[in-house]
Short mmCIF file of C-alpha atoms in Angstrom, two decimals:
data_model
loop_
_atom_site.label_atom_id
_atom_site.label_comp_id
_atom_site.label_asym_id
_atom_site.label_seq_id
_atom_site.Cartn_x
_atom_site.Cartn_y
_atom_site.Cartn_z
CA MET A 1 60.18 -202.26 -218.06
CA GLY A 2 63.30 -200.21 -217.38
CA LYS A 3 63.85 -198.37 -214.17
CA SER A 4 63.03 -194.68 -213.94
CA GLU A 5 65.79 -192.11 -213.50
CA LYS A 6 64.72 -191.72 -209.87
CA GLU A 7 64.99 -195.45 -209.24
CA LEU A 8 68.40 -195.57 -210.91
CA LEU A 9 69.63 -192.64 -208.86
CA GLU A 10 68.46 -194.23 -205.61
CA ARG A 11 70.20 -197.58 -206.00
CA PRO A 12 72.44 -198.71 -203.12
CA VAL A 13 75.86 -197.12 -203.12
CA ILE A 14 79.03 -199.21 -202.91
CA LYS A 15 81.46 -198.47 -200.10
CA ASP A 16 84.69 -196.56 -200.66
CA ASP A 17 87.01 -199.45 -199.88
CA GLU A 18 85.67 -201.71 -202.63
CA VAL A 19 87.58 -202.29 -205.85
CA VAL A 20 85.90 -202.44 -209.24
CA LEU A 21 87.09 -203.59 -212.67
CA ARG A 22 86.37 -202.06 -216.07
CA ALA A 23 87.01 -204.21 -219.13
CA LEU A 24 89.75 -203.08 -221.50
CA HIS A 25 88.83 -203.76 -225.07
CA GLU A 26 88.69 -202.21 -228.49
CA PRO A 27 87.66 -199.48 -229.23
CA PHE A 28 88.61 -198.07 -225.81
CA TRP A 29 91.99 -199.75 -225.73
CA ASP A 30 94.74 -199.95 -228.33
CA SER A 31 96.99 -202.88 -227.54
CA GLU A 32 99.63 -201.76 -230.05
CA ALA A 33 99.84 -198.25 -228.63
CA ASN A 34 99.37 -199.79 -225.16
CA ARG A 35 97.04 -197.08 -224.04
CA GLY A 36 93.39 -196.33 -223.63
CA THR A 37 91.10 -193.39 -223.95
CA PRO A 38 89.29 -191.46 -221.23
CA SER A 39 86.23 -192.07 -223.42
CA ALA A 40 85.95 -195.40 -221.61
CA PHE A 41 84.57 -193.41 -218.67
CA VAL A 42 82.76 -190.62 -220.52
CA GLY A 43 78.98 -190.42 -220.36
CA ASN A 44 77.13 -192.01 -217.50
CA LEU A 45 76.27 -195.36 -215.89
CA ILE A 46 79.64 -196.83 -216.79
CA SER A 47 79.75 -200.62 -216.41
CA VAL A 48 82.17 -202.03 -213.83
CA SER A 49 82.29 -205.24 -211.79
CA ARG A 50 82.96 -205.69 -208.07
CA VAL A 51 85.85 -207.80 -206.90
CA ALA A 52 84.08 -208.12 -203.52
CA ILE A 53 81.36 -210.22 -205.17
CA LEU A 54 83.27 -212.27 -207.76
CA SER A 55 86.93 -213.12 -208.27
CA GLU A 56 88.97 -211.39 -210.97
CA GLU A 57 88.97 -214.61 -212.95
CA ALA A 58 85.19 -214.93 -212.79
CA ILE A 59 84.73 -211.31 -213.78
CA LEU A 60 87.15 -211.71 -216.66
CA ALA A 61 85.15 -214.72 -217.84
CA ILE A 62 82.00 -212.56 -217.81
CA PHE A 63 83.78 -209.77 -219.71
CA ARG A 64 84.76 -212.32 -222.32
CA ARG A 65 81.26 -213.78 -222.49
CA ASP A 66 79.60 -210.38 -222.83
CA LEU A 67 82.09 -208.41 -224.87
CA GLU A 68 84.18 -210.66 -227.05
CA THR A 69 83.22 -211.27 -230.64
CA GLU A 70 84.93 -213.09 -233.49
CA SER A 71 86.97 -210.02 -234.22
CA ARG A 72 87.26 -208.42 -230.79
CA VAL A 73 89.01 -209.68 -227.71
CA VAL A 74 89.08 -208.39 -224.16
CA ASN A 75 92.61 -207.09 -223.66
CA GLY A 76 92.47 -206.97 -219.87
CA PHE A 77 90.93 -204.75 -217.25
CA ALA A 78 91.39 -201.50 -215.41
CA GLU A 79 91.22 -201.74 -211.62
CA VAL A 80 90.25 -198.84 -209.38
CA ASP A 81 88.83 -198.38 -205.89
CA VAL A 82 85.56 -196.60 -205.25
CA ALA A 83 87.10 -193.88 -203.09
CA SER A 84 89.41 -192.89 -205.95
CA ILE A 85 86.51 -192.73 -208.37
CA ARG A 86 84.49 -190.57 -206.00
CA GLY A 87 87.50 -188.32 -205.51
CA CYS A 88 87.54 -187.55 -209.23
CA GLY A 89 84.10 -185.94 -209.09
CA GLU A 90 84.02 -182.19 -209.36
CA THR A 91 81.97 -181.85 -206.17
CA ALA A 92 84.66 -183.76 -204.30
CA ASN A 93 87.07 -181.02 -205.37
CA GLY A 94 84.90 -178.10 -204.30
CA GLY A 95 83.18 -177.57 -207.64
CA ASP A 96 79.52 -177.70 -208.52
CA GLY A 97 79.82 -180.13 -211.42
CA VAL A 98 79.38 -183.86 -211.41
CA PHE A 99 79.11 -185.93 -208.22
CA LEU A 100 80.37 -189.47 -208.62
CA CYS A 101 79.44 -192.68 -206.88
CA VAL A 102 79.35 -196.37 -207.72
CA VAL A 103 75.99 -198.08 -207.43
CA GLU A 104 74.95 -201.70 -207.33
CA ASP A 105 73.43 -203.04 -210.53
CA PRO A 106 73.46 -206.81 -210.22
CA ILE A 107 70.56 -207.70 -212.49
CA SER A 108 70.83 -205.85 -215.74
CA THR A 109 73.67 -207.79 -217.35
CA ASP A 110 73.39 -211.24 -215.80
CA ASN A 111 76.37 -210.44 -213.62
CA ASP A 112 75.99 -210.49 -209.83
CA ALA A 113 79.06 -208.30 -209.47
CA HIS A 114 77.86 -205.71 -211.94
CA ALA A 115 77.81 -202.08 -210.81
CA GLU A 116 77.80 -198.70 -212.47
CA ILE A 117 79.77 -195.52 -212.05
CA MET A 118 77.09 -192.89 -211.85
CA GLY A 119 77.34 -189.15 -212.36
CA SER A 120 74.71 -186.91 -210.80
CA ASP A 121 74.20 -183.68 -208.95
CA GLU A 122 75.29 -183.78 -205.32
CA LYS A 123 71.78 -184.46 -204.00
CA LYS A 124 71.30 -187.22 -206.55
CA THR A 125 68.15 -185.73 -208.03
CA ALA A 126 69.34 -185.82 -211.65
CA PHE A 127 72.01 -187.43 -213.81
CA LYS A 128 75.04 -185.42 -214.83
CA LYS A 129 77.36 -186.40 -217.64
CA ILE A 130 80.85 -187.54 -216.79
CA THR A 131 82.99 -185.25 -218.91
CA ARG A 132 86.26 -186.22 -220.57
CA GLY A 133 88.21 -184.24 -217.98
CA VAL A 134 86.64 -186.18 -215.11
CA ALA A 135 86.90 -189.42 -217.07
CA ASN A 136 90.60 -188.79 -217.61
CA LYS A 137 91.11 -188.41 -213.86
CA ILE A 138 89.41 -191.76 -213.28
CA LEU A 139 91.57 -193.34 -215.99
CA GLN A 140 94.69 -192.03 -214.27
CA LYS A 141 93.63 -193.65 -211.01
CA CYS A 142 93.34 -197.04 -212.69
CA LYS A 143 95.85 -199.83 -212.55
CA PHE A 144 95.89 -201.76 -215.80
CA LYS A 145 96.15 -205.48 -216.08
CA VAL A 146 96.82 -206.32 -219.71
CA LEU A 147 96.52 -209.96 -220.68
CA MET B 1 58.24 -204.53 -267.35
CA ARG B 2 59.31 -202.20 -270.13
CA GLU B 3 61.18 -198.99 -269.64
CA SER B 4 58.21 -197.09 -270.91
CA GLU B 5 56.30 -198.26 -267.84
CA VAL B 6 58.80 -196.71 -265.49
CA SER B 7 58.55 -193.16 -264.27
CA PRO B 8 61.51 -190.79 -264.86
CA SER B 9 62.35 -190.79 -261.17
CA ALA B 10 62.38 -194.59 -261.09
CA LEU B 11 64.70 -194.66 -264.13
CA GLN B 12 66.99 -192.30 -262.34
CA ALA B 13 66.88 -194.59 -259.34
CA GLN B 14 67.68 -197.59 -261.51
CA ARG B 15 70.65 -195.86 -263.05
CA VAL B 16 72.05 -194.99 -259.65
CA GLY B 17 71.35 -198.49 -258.44
CA ALA B 18 73.20 -200.00 -261.36
CA VAL B 19 76.28 -197.99 -260.56
CA ALA B 20 76.09 -199.09 -256.96
CA LEU B 21 75.74 -202.75 -257.88
CA ARG B 22 78.60 -202.90 -260.33
CA GLY B 23 80.93 -201.17 -257.95
CA LYS B 24 80.05 -202.86 -254.72
CA GLY B 25 79.79 -206.55 -255.37
CA LEU B 26 76.91 -206.81 -252.96
CA THR B 27 75.61 -210.17 -251.87
CA THR B 28 72.09 -211.24 -252.61
CA SER B 29 71.05 -210.83 -249.02
CA GLY B 30 72.73 -207.44 -248.91
CA LEU B 31 70.83 -206.43 -251.99
CA ALA B 32 67.55 -207.56 -250.55
CA ASN B 33 68.04 -205.07 -247.76
CA ARG B 34 68.86 -202.25 -250.09
CA ILE B 35 66.48 -202.41 -252.99
CA HIS B 36 62.78 -202.36 -253.43
CA VAL B 37 61.62 -204.85 -256.00
CA ALA B 38 58.87 -203.64 -258.27
CA PRO B 39 55.70 -205.71 -257.88
CA TYR B 40 55.75 -206.68 -261.56
CA ALA B 41 59.37 -207.80 -261.51
CA LEU B 42 60.50 -211.39 -262.07
CA PRO B 43 60.40 -213.85 -259.18
CA TYR B 44 62.94 -213.20 -256.47
CA ASN B 45 65.65 -215.74 -257.36
CA GLU B 46 65.57 -215.06 -261.05
CA LEU B 47 65.65 -211.39 -260.38
CA PHE B 48 68.79 -211.55 -258.30
CA SER B 49 70.61 -214.08 -260.45
CA GLY B 50 70.27 -211.86 -263.51
CA ILE B 51 70.66 -208.59 -261.81
CA THR B 52 73.93 -207.43 -263.32
CA ARG B 53 72.69 -208.05 -266.87
CA HIS B 54 69.23 -206.62 -266.42
CA VAL B 55 69.52 -203.67 -264.15
CA GLY B 56 67.22 -200.91 -265.18
CA VAL B 57 64.81 -203.31 -266.79
CA ARG B 58 63.69 -205.86 -264.24
CA TRP B 59 63.98 -204.10 -260.95
CA SER B 60 63.73 -200.72 -259.40
CA VAL B 61 65.59 -199.20 -256.56
CA THR B 62 64.37 -197.08 -253.75
CA GLU B 63 66.36 -194.07 -254.77
CA GLU B 64 66.86 -192.69 -251.31
CA GLN B 65 68.17 -195.99 -249.95
CA THR B 66 70.58 -196.51 -252.80
CA LEU B 67 71.93 -192.99 -252.70
CA GLN B 68 72.37 -193.38 -248.98
CA THR B 69 74.26 -196.64 -249.44
CA LEU B 70 76.50 -195.08 -252.05
CA ALA B 71 77.14 -192.04 -249.94
CA GLU B 72 77.93 -194.15 -246.88
CA LYS B 73 80.39 -196.24 -248.87
CA ARG B 74 82.16 -193.16 -250.18
CA VAL B 75 82.36 -191.58 -246.74
CA LYS B 76 83.78 -194.77 -245.25
CA GLU B 77 86.31 -195.27 -248.05
CA ALA B 78 87.47 -191.67 -247.87
CA ALA B 79 87.93 -191.88 -244.10
CA LEU B 80 89.82 -195.17 -244.38
CA GLN B 81 92.10 -193.78 -247.04
CA ALA B 82 92.78 -190.63 -245.05
CA ALA B 83 93.45 -192.66 -241.91
CA ARG B 84 95.78 -194.99 -243.79
CA GLU B 85 97.74 -192.14 -245.35
CA LYS B 86 97.89 -189.84 -242.35
CA LEU B 87 97.73 -192.12 -239.32
CA GLY B 88 99.06 -195.41 -240.69
CA GLU B 89 97.88 -198.92 -241.42
CA HIS B 90 97.13 -199.79 -237.81
CA ALA B 91 94.77 -196.82 -237.41
CA ALA B 92 93.02 -197.67 -240.67
CA TYR B 93 92.69 -201.28 -239.56
CA ARG B 94 91.10 -200.23 -236.29
CA LEU B 95 88.79 -197.78 -238.01
CA GLU B 96 87.63 -200.48 -240.39
CA ARG B 97 86.82 -202.70 -237.42
CA PHE B 98 84.91 -199.90 -235.68
CA MET B 99 82.71 -199.75 -238.78
CA THR B 100 81.53 -203.30 -238.07
CA TYR B 101 80.37 -202.60 -234.50
CA GLN B 102 76.67 -203.01 -233.93
CA GLU B 103 74.53 -200.88 -231.65
CA GLY B 104 75.06 -201.96 -228.03
CA TRP B 105 78.68 -203.08 -228.44
CA ASP B 106 79.58 -201.98 -224.89
CA SER B 107 77.51 -204.24 -222.61
CA GLY B 108 74.30 -203.15 -224.26
CA ARG B 109 75.42 -199.56 -224.66
CA GLY B 110 77.63 -198.04 -227.35
CA GLY B 111 76.42 -196.47 -230.58
CA GLN B 112 77.39 -197.38 -234.12
CA LEU B 113 80.17 -195.42 -235.77
CA GLN B 114 78.74 -192.11 -236.95
CA LEU B 115 79.11 -191.25 -240.62
CA GLY B 116 79.31 -187.56 -239.74
CA SER B 117 82.30 -188.30 -237.56
CA LEU B 118 83.99 -190.13 -240.44
CA GLU B 119 83.38 -187.13 -242.66
CA GLY B 120 84.86 -184.95 -239.95
CA LEU B 121 87.91 -187.19 -239.70
CA THR B 122 88.53 -186.94 -243.44
CA LYS B 123 88.22 -183.17 -243.32
CA LEU B 124 90.47 -182.88 -240.29
CA LEU B 125 93.22 -185.07 -241.70
CA ALA B 126 93.25 -182.92 -244.83
CA MET B 127 93.94 -179.90 -242.62
CA VAL B 128 96.51 -181.12 -240.10
CA ASP B 129 99.30 -183.63 -240.03
CA LEU B 130 98.91 -185.96 -237.07
CA GLY B 131 101.28 -188.54 -238.49
CA ASN B 132 104.24 -187.45 -236.39
CA ARG B 133 102.36 -187.37 -233.09
CA ASP B 134 102.06 -191.06 -232.22
CA ALA B 135 98.32 -190.65 -232.52
CA ALA B 136 96.06 -193.58 -231.63
CA ILE B 137 92.49 -193.96 -232.77
CA PHE B 138 89.49 -194.92 -230.61
CA MET B 139 85.72 -194.59 -230.64
CA SER B 140 83.52 -192.82 -228.12
CA PRO B 141 80.45 -194.50 -226.58
CA ASP B 142 78.33 -192.34 -228.89
CA GLY B 143 80.10 -193.70 -231.96
CA ASN B 144 82.38 -190.78 -232.74
CA VAL B 145 85.98 -191.16 -233.82
CA VAL B 146 88.42 -190.23 -231.06
CA VAL B 147 92.12 -189.60 -231.60
CA ASN B 148 94.62 -189.03 -228.83
CA TRP B 149 98.33 -188.51 -228.46
CA HIS B 150 100.79 -187.25 -225.90
CA ARG B 151 102.13 -183.77 -226.30
CA ASN B 152 105.83 -183.02 -226.13
CA GLN B 153 105.72 -182.52 -222.37
CA GLY B 154 103.82 -185.77 -221.91
CA SER B 155 100.29 -184.63 -221.24
CA LEU B 156 97.40 -186.13 -223.17
CA LEU B 157 95.55 -184.33 -225.90
CA GLU B 158 92.40 -186.03 -227.10
CA ILE B 159 89.92 -184.99 -229.74
CA GLU B 160 86.45 -186.32 -230.39
CA ILE B 161 85.47 -185.70 -233.98
CA PHE B 162 82.02 -184.64 -235.12
CA GLN B 163 80.92 -183.70 -238.62
CA ASP B 164 81.70 -179.99 -238.40
CA THR B 165 83.33 -179.61 -235.00
CA ILE B 166 85.98 -181.17 -232.82
CA LEU B 167 85.79 -181.51 -229.06
CA CYS B 168 89.34 -180.95 -227.85
CA PHE B 169 90.47 -182.12 -224.43
CA ASP B 170 93.78 -180.82 -223.12
CA GLU B 171 94.96 -182.69 -220.06
CA ALA B 172 97.60 -180.08 -219.20
CA GLU B 173 94.96 -177.36 -218.93
CA ASP B 174 92.21 -179.78 -217.85
CA SER B 175 90.05 -178.05 -220.40
CA GLU B 176 87.59 -179.23 -222.98
CA ALA B 177 86.42 -177.01 -225.81
CA PHE B 178 84.61 -177.26 -229.11
CA LEU B 179 86.50 -176.14 -232.16
CA SER B 180 84.94 -175.38 -235.52
CA MET B 181 86.18 -177.60 -238.37
CA ASP B 182 87.73 -174.60 -240.02
CA ARG B 183 91.21 -174.66 -241.54
CA PHE B 184 92.31 -171.51 -239.73
CA ALA B 185 90.85 -172.45 -236.34
CA VAL B 186 92.17 -176.00 -236.53
CA GLY B 187 95.63 -174.87 -237.71
CA GLU B 188 95.83 -172.30 -234.96
CA TYR B 189 94.78 -174.75 -232.26
CA PHE B 190 97.13 -177.52 -233.32
CA SER B 191 100.12 -175.23 -233.72
CA HIS B 192 99.64 -174.19 -230.09
CA HIS B 193 99.23 -177.75 -228.89
CA GLU B 194 102.31 -179.49 -230.24
#
């Protein structure tokens, strides 16, 4: 049975100095245009993986295992630290919109390093959607490693 | 079964189904998912092997399913053609691939490409010329078509396309707003966001 919203909101938070990776792949990445879309971070509970738990190579192998199909390859990954992600939240900038954090989520995808970028209100009582504006700020903080 | 045994609505369904079959070149397994075989039809294999010669006589189609299949095909073809003509081969190629994505394509999340969004894309591309904007095509986690490009001054403009509206994100203004899929509104918006 899936976790309740309350349980999801109360998962352990990852520290600011950690670095996480987000897979770059179609349809979020266009290798010919060599750019992505903020949509890769729009919504909520965005999948990332922690470099503190597994090496980049191991994480990349998991991305390939989980995401690649006959017609789709993983083009690389976006790398960003937790502090930068949190700084993109509207509450971090004095607003009353989305509060961002990165939470541990090691079980759900058979990936010990798995975590999720989570949007909520500041007291973490309810989810809040990560808008395209906020997502674009996160995207701008990313360093891209294209394979 | 004879035609006289078939109700008028079933005949109508058969006629529509026949058009769909001739035009689509569906596989047997594809057909099995799309048609409802009448209980008094021939055995399964014989039915499918003779289907192009005996449509309207030996099988019946669930009208709603067939119409839906036809409509989906037309929507997809129209969107692909519009993308090819207005955004180029690469965009059309990507769009065609997005159409193959199954539910859960993003680590268990990620919705299938929305037909309404494809309809919206076709409508939008008939209204505005994005061909000279270095536009790239993507898909949102909800399965909507997303197009983005950099404006003259370098900032990103990204639109998420729904059936009758567009969600426009302007990086320069850090603003996001819904726009009605209306020729005047769209023309006005795009002329101010070169």
